[in-house]
N, CA and C of each residue as an Amber inpcrd file, in Angstrom:
protein
   207
  40.5380000  72.8630000 -45.2610000  39.5660000  71.9880000 -44.7040000
  39.6550000  70.5170000 -44.8800000  39.4860000  69.6650000 -44.3490000
  39.5910000  68.3690000 -44.2840000  38.2260000  67.9420000 -44.7130000
  38.0130000  67.0090000 -45.7620000  36.9830000  66.5040000 -46.0870000
  36.1520000  65.8460000 -44.9040000  34.8500000  66.4210000 -44.7640000
  33.8990000  65.8240000 -43.6960000  32.8140000  64.6500000 -44.3380000
  33.0840000  63.6030000 -43.9580000  32.2170000  62.5340000 -44.3600000
  31.1060000  61.9690000 -43.5170000  30.0250000  61.8740000 -44.0540000
  28.8680000  61.2850000 -42.9800000  27.7120000  60.7610000 -43.8240000
  27.4310000  59.7020000 -43.1930000  26.2320000  58.7720000 -43.5310000
  24.8800000  59.1400000 -42.7580000  24.0150000  59.4510000 -43.4490000
  22.5690000  60.1740000 -42.9180000  21.8980000  59.5100000 -43.6830000
  20.8440000  58.6980000 -42.8260000  19.7880000  58.0000000 -43.7110000
  20.1040000  57.0360000 -45.0010000  21.1880000  56.5770000 -44.7670000
  21.7280000  55.8280000 -45.8720000  22.3480000  56.3010000 -46.9920000
  22.4310000  57.8640000 -46.9400000  23.0340000  58.4890000 -47.9740000
  24.5260000  59.1560000 -47.6530000  25.1970000  59.2610000 -48.6770000
  26.8130000  60.0260000 -48.0890000  27.0190000  61.1590000 -48.7220000
  27.1340000  61.9600000 -47.3110000  27.4290000  63.2980000 -47.6920000
  28.7770000  63.7940000 -47.5420000  29.5840000  64.4210000 -48.3060000
  30.4470000  64.9010000 -48.2320000  30.8000000  66.5200000 -48.2640000
  31.3050000  67.0570000 -47.2750000  31.6550000  68.7210000 -47.2120000
  33.2620000  68.6330000 -47.3050000  33.5230000  69.4930000 -48.5860000
  35.3520000  69.5340000 -48.5240000  35.4320000  70.9140000 -49.0100000
  36.5200000  71.5190000 -49.6880000  36.6800000  72.5370000 -49.9790000
  37.4980000  73.2370000 -48.9770000  36.9790000  74.6820000 -48.8370000
  37.9080000  75.3780000 -48.0180000  36.9680000  76.3110000 -46.8960000
  37.4150000  76.6570000 -46.0590000  36.2620000  77.3640000 -45.0390000
  35.5210000  78.4050000 -45.5680000  36.0370000  79.3270000 -46.8340000
  35.1780000  80.1760000 -47.3650000  34.5610000  79.8770000 -48.6170000
  34.9730000  78.4720000 -48.8490000  34.5080000  78.3310000 -50.5750000
  34.2650000  76.6630000 -50.0140000  33.1770000  76.0780000 -49.2350000
  33.0880000  74.8170000 -49.1860000  32.2190000  74.2590000 -50.3090000
  32.3990000  73.0460000 -50.5170000  31.7350000  72.2320000 -51.7390000
  31.0900000  71.1910000 -50.9110000  29.8130000  70.8410000 -51.5670000
  29.1790000  69.8270000 -50.6890000  28.4560000  68.6800000 -52.2220000
  28.4950000  67.6270000 -51.4300000  28.2070000  66.5610000 -52.6610000
  27.0850000  65.4310000 -51.6680000  26.1110000  64.8900000 -52.2340000
  25.3650000  63.8640000 -51.5300000  25.4760000  62.6020000 -52.5500000
  25.7260000  61.6010000 -52.1430000  26.0590000  60.2280000 -52.7630000
  26.8330000  60.5680000 -54.2440000  27.8080000  61.4560000 -54.0480000
  28.6610000  61.9220000 -55.2380000  28.1370000  62.8740000 -56.2180000
  26.6880000  63.4830000 -56.0740000  26.4350000  64.3930000 -57.0370000
  26.4580000  65.8090000 -56.1710000  27.1590000  66.7030000 -56.6580000
  27.5990000  68.0680000 -56.1940000  26.2720000  68.7460000 -56.3030000
  25.9360000  69.5430000 -55.2300000  25.2800000  70.4470000 -54.7890000
  25.7990000  71.5980000 -54.5810000  25.2360000  72.6670000 -55.6100000
  25.8180000  73.9770000 -55.7290000  25.2450000  74.8950000 -54.6820000
  26.0710000  75.3810000 -53.6850000  25.5800000  76.0940000 -52.5450000
  26.1380000  77.6300000 -52.4050000  25.4450000  78.2460000 -51.6380000
  25.6780000  79.8380000 -51.6030000  25.7080000  80.1040000 -50.1530000
  26.8760000  80.9630000 -49.6970000  26.5400000  81.5190000 -48.4190000
  26.1680000  82.8560000 -48.2970000  25.1680000  83.0390000 -47.6050000
  24.4370000  84.3300000 -47.4850000  25.5990000  85.2870000 -46.6330000
  25.0920000  86.6950000 -46.6710000  25.8110000  87.7110000 -46.0740000
  25.7580000  87.7020000 -44.1990000  24.8970000  86.7510000 -43.9540000
  24.9130000  86.3100000 -42.5820000  25.7400000  85.1230000 -42.2190000
  26.1690000  84.3590000 -43.0880000  27.0140000  83.1560000 -42.7200000
  26.3560000  81.6860000 -42.9260000  24.7360000  81.8710000 -43.2990000
  23.9600000  81.0140000 -43.4130000  24.3140000  80.1620000 -44.8990000
  24.0050000  79.0860000 -45.2970000  23.9160000  78.5250000 -46.4990000
  22.5640000  78.1110000 -47.1500000  22.3040000  78.2760000 -48.4250000
  21.6110000  77.8200000 -49.3790000  21.9700000  77.0320000 -50.4160000
  20.8570000  76.1580000 -50.9930000  21.5170000  75.4100000 -52.2240000
  20.5670000  75.7030000 -53.1690000  21.3070000  75.9870000 -54.5400000
  20.8970000  76.0970000 -55.6700000  19.4690000  75.0320000 -56.1300000
  18.3860000  75.6840000 -56.3370000  17.3450000  74.8650000 -56.6020000
  16.6450000  74.2650000 -55.5420000  16.9030000  74.3990000 -54.4530000
  16.1680000  74.3960000 -53.3450000  15.4660000  75.4060000 -52.3910000
  14.2110000  75.3830000 -52.0630000  13.7860000  76.5160000 -51.5800000
  13.5600000  76.3140000 -50.0420000  14.5630000  76.1480000 -49.3450000
  14.5660000  76.1260000 -47.7970000  15.2800000  77.0970000 -47.2280000
  14.6840000  77.2590000 -45.7960000  15.3290000  78.4110000 -44.9100000
  16.6070000  78.2420000 -45.2020000  17.4890000  79.3780000 -44.8500000
  19.1670000  79.0450000 -44.8450000  19.2260000  78.1430000 -43.5730000
  20.5980000  77.4980000 -43.9680000  20.8170000  76.1690000 -42.8330000
  22.1670000  76.9030000 -42.3720000  22.4050000  76.6230000 -41.0530000
  23.8750000  77.2200000 -40.2930000  24.8970000  76.6740000 -41.1420000
  24.7280000  75.4260000 -41.5140000  26.1760000  74.8660000 -42.0330000
  26.1030000  73.8940000 -43.5210000  26.7510000  73.6240000 -44.2520000
  26.4610000  72.6900000 -45.3750000  26.1800000  71.5770000 -45.0890000
  26.6330000  70.9120000 -43.9160000  26.3890000  69.7360000 -43.3900000
  24.7930000  69.6020000 -43.0530000  24.1960000  70.7350000 -42.1070000
  22.5750000  70.8830000 -42.0780000  21.9700000  70.9460000 -43.2840000
  22.1070000  71.5920000 -44.1690000  21.6750000  71.8830000 -45.5850000
  21.5970000  70.5980000 -45.9810000  22.7860000  69.6660000 -46.2470000
  22.6160000  68.3290000 -46.8420000  21.5210000  67.5870000 -46.1450000
  21.4220000  67.2840000 -44.9470000  20.4890000  66.9600000 -43.9880000
  19.2390000  67.3520000 -44.6060000  18.8310000  68.9150000 -44.8150000
  17.6920000  69.1680000 -44.8950000  17.2540000  68.6180000 -46.4180000
  17.9850000  68.3910000 -47.3670000  17.8970000  68.2000000 -48.6880000
  17.4850000  66.5400000 -48.6600000  18.2640000  65.8320000 -47.8210000
  17.9170000  64.2980000 -47.5710000  16.4310000  64.2790000 -47.2800000
  16.1580000  64.8720000 -46.2420000  15.0730000  64.6230000 -45.8230000
  13.8060000  65.1720000 -46.4110000  14.2440000  66.1820000 -47.4710000
  13.1360000  66.7350000 -48.3790000  13.0050000  65.3960000 -49.3710000
  14.0480000  65.1850000 -50.0110000  14.0600000  63.9780000 -50.9310000
  13.4980000  62.9650000 -50.5680000  13.6050000  62.4170000 -49.2770000
  13.1420000  61.2050000 -48.7520000  11.4050000  61.2200000 -48.5800000
  10.9620000  62.3990000 -48.4460000   9.6400000  62.7600000 -48.2230000
   8.8880000  62.6340000 -49.2880000   9.6050000  62.1320000 -50.5130000
   9.0780000  62.5280000 -51.6970000   8.1980000  63.5550000 -52.3130000
   8.9710000  64.7580000 -52.0440000   8.3110000  66.1240000 -52.9610000
   9.2110000  66.1810000 -54.0480000
């Protein structure tokens, strides 16, 4: 899998790794993610509903952090 880079609300998201073992970082900080049996993604330390992709999960984390929670 080629690295996917995106800027979202001024933050840099990078999704890398392989299709079965993706890696996620936001502004250079690694986020430990798990894939559920249904194929959705969860982030360690965050209580969100599973998201359909690591990129969507990163956006959810950024939205949460910018809301000041």
